[in-house]
C-alpha positions as semicolon CSV with decimal commas, in nm:
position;residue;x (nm);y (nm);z (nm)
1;X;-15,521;-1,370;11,055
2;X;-15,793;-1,544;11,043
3;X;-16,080;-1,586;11,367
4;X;-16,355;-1,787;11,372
5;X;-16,615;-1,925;11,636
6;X;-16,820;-2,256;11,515
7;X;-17,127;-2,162;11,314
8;X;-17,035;-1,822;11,308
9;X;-16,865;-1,788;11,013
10;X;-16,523;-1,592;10,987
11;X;-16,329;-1,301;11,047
12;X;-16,000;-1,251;10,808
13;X;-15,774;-0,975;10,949
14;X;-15,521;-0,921;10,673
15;X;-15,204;-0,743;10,820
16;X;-14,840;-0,680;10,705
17;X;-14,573;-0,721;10,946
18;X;-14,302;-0,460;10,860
19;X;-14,044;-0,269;11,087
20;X;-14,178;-0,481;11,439
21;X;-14,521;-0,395;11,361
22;X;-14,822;-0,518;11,247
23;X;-15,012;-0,360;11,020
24;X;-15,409;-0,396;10,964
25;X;-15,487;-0,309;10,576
26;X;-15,831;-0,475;10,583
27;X;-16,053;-0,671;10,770
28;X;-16,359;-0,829;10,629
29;X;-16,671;-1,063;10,739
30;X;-16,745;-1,408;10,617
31;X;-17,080;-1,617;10,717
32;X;-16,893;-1,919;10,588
33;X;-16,547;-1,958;10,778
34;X;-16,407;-2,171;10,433
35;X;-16,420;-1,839;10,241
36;X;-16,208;-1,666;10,492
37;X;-15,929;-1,963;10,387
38;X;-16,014;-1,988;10,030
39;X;-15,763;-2,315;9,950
40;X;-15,917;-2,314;9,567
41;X;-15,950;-2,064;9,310
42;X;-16,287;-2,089;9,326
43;X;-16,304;-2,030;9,664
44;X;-16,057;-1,695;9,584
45;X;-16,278;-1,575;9,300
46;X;-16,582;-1,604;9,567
47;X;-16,399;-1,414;9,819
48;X;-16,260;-1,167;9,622
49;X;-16,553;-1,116;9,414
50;X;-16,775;-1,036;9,782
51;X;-16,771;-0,676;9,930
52;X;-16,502;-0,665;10,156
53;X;-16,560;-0,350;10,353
54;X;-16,385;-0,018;10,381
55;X;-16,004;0,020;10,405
56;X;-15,900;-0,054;10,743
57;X;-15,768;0,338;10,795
58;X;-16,165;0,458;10,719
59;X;-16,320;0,289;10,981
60;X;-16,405;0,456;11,329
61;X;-16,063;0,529;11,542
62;X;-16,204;0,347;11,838
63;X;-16,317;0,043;11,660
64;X;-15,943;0,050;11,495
65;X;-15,785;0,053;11,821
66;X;-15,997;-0,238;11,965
67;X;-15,929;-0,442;11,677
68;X;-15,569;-0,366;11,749
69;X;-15,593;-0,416;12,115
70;X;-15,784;-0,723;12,022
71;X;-15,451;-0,867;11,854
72;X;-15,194;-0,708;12,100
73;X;-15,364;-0,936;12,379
74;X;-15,351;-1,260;12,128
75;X;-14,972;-1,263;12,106
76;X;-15,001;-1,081;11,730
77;X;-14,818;-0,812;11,878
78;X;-14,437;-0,641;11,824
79;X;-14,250;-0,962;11,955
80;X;-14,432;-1,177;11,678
81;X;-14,366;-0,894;11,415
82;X;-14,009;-0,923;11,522
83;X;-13,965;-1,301;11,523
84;X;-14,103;-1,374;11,169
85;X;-13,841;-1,216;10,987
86;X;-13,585;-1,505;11,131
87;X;-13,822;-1,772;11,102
88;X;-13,827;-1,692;10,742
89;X;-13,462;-1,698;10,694
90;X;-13,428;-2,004;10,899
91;X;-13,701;-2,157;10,699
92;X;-13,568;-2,033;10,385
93;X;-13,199;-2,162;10,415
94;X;-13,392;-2,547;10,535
95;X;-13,556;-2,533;10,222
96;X;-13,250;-2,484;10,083
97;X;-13,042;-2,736;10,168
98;X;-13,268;-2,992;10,130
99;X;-13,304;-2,850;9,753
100;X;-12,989;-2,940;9,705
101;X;-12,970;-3,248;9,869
102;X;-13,239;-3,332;9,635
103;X;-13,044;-3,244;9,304
């Protein structure tokens, strides 16, 4: 999940969704909001080469719960967790099909 605010930079949230929820694993700071994408292996090298913080689980309880709060109230919440499950199966058996109309 990625947030950004022009000429801010970027925030990357990276979560797993698992069992309805989402989980935050880490969440790091970027000045330049094309990091936080990283579309090139360049760009991925940078990034991962760059300090990304501490594990999400060692940083202070009430900043964890804002951050999570922060999400809930964006529509990243339990419904979303839910949902993506199907659309990957729906989007899975499309690809599919049009694999083998292909062949």
């Amino acid at each position: 999940i990625t947030v950004e605010k022009p000429s801010n930079g970027a925030l990357l949230i990276q979560t797993v969704a698992q069992d309805g929820l989402f989980q935050i694993e880490e969440v790091s700071y970027f000045n330049k909001s094309d990091l936080a994408h990283a579309q090139t292996a360049e760009k991925d090298w940078t990034r991962q080469s760059m300090y990304a913080g501490p594990p999400f689980e060692n940083l202070d309880e009430d900043l964890q719960t804002f951050l999570e709060r922060y999400l809930d109230e964006r529509g990243i919440n339990a419904e979303l967790a839910n949902m993506i499950p199907d659309y990957i199966q729906v989007k899975e058996q499309k690809e599919y099909v049009r694999w083998l109309e292909s062949t």
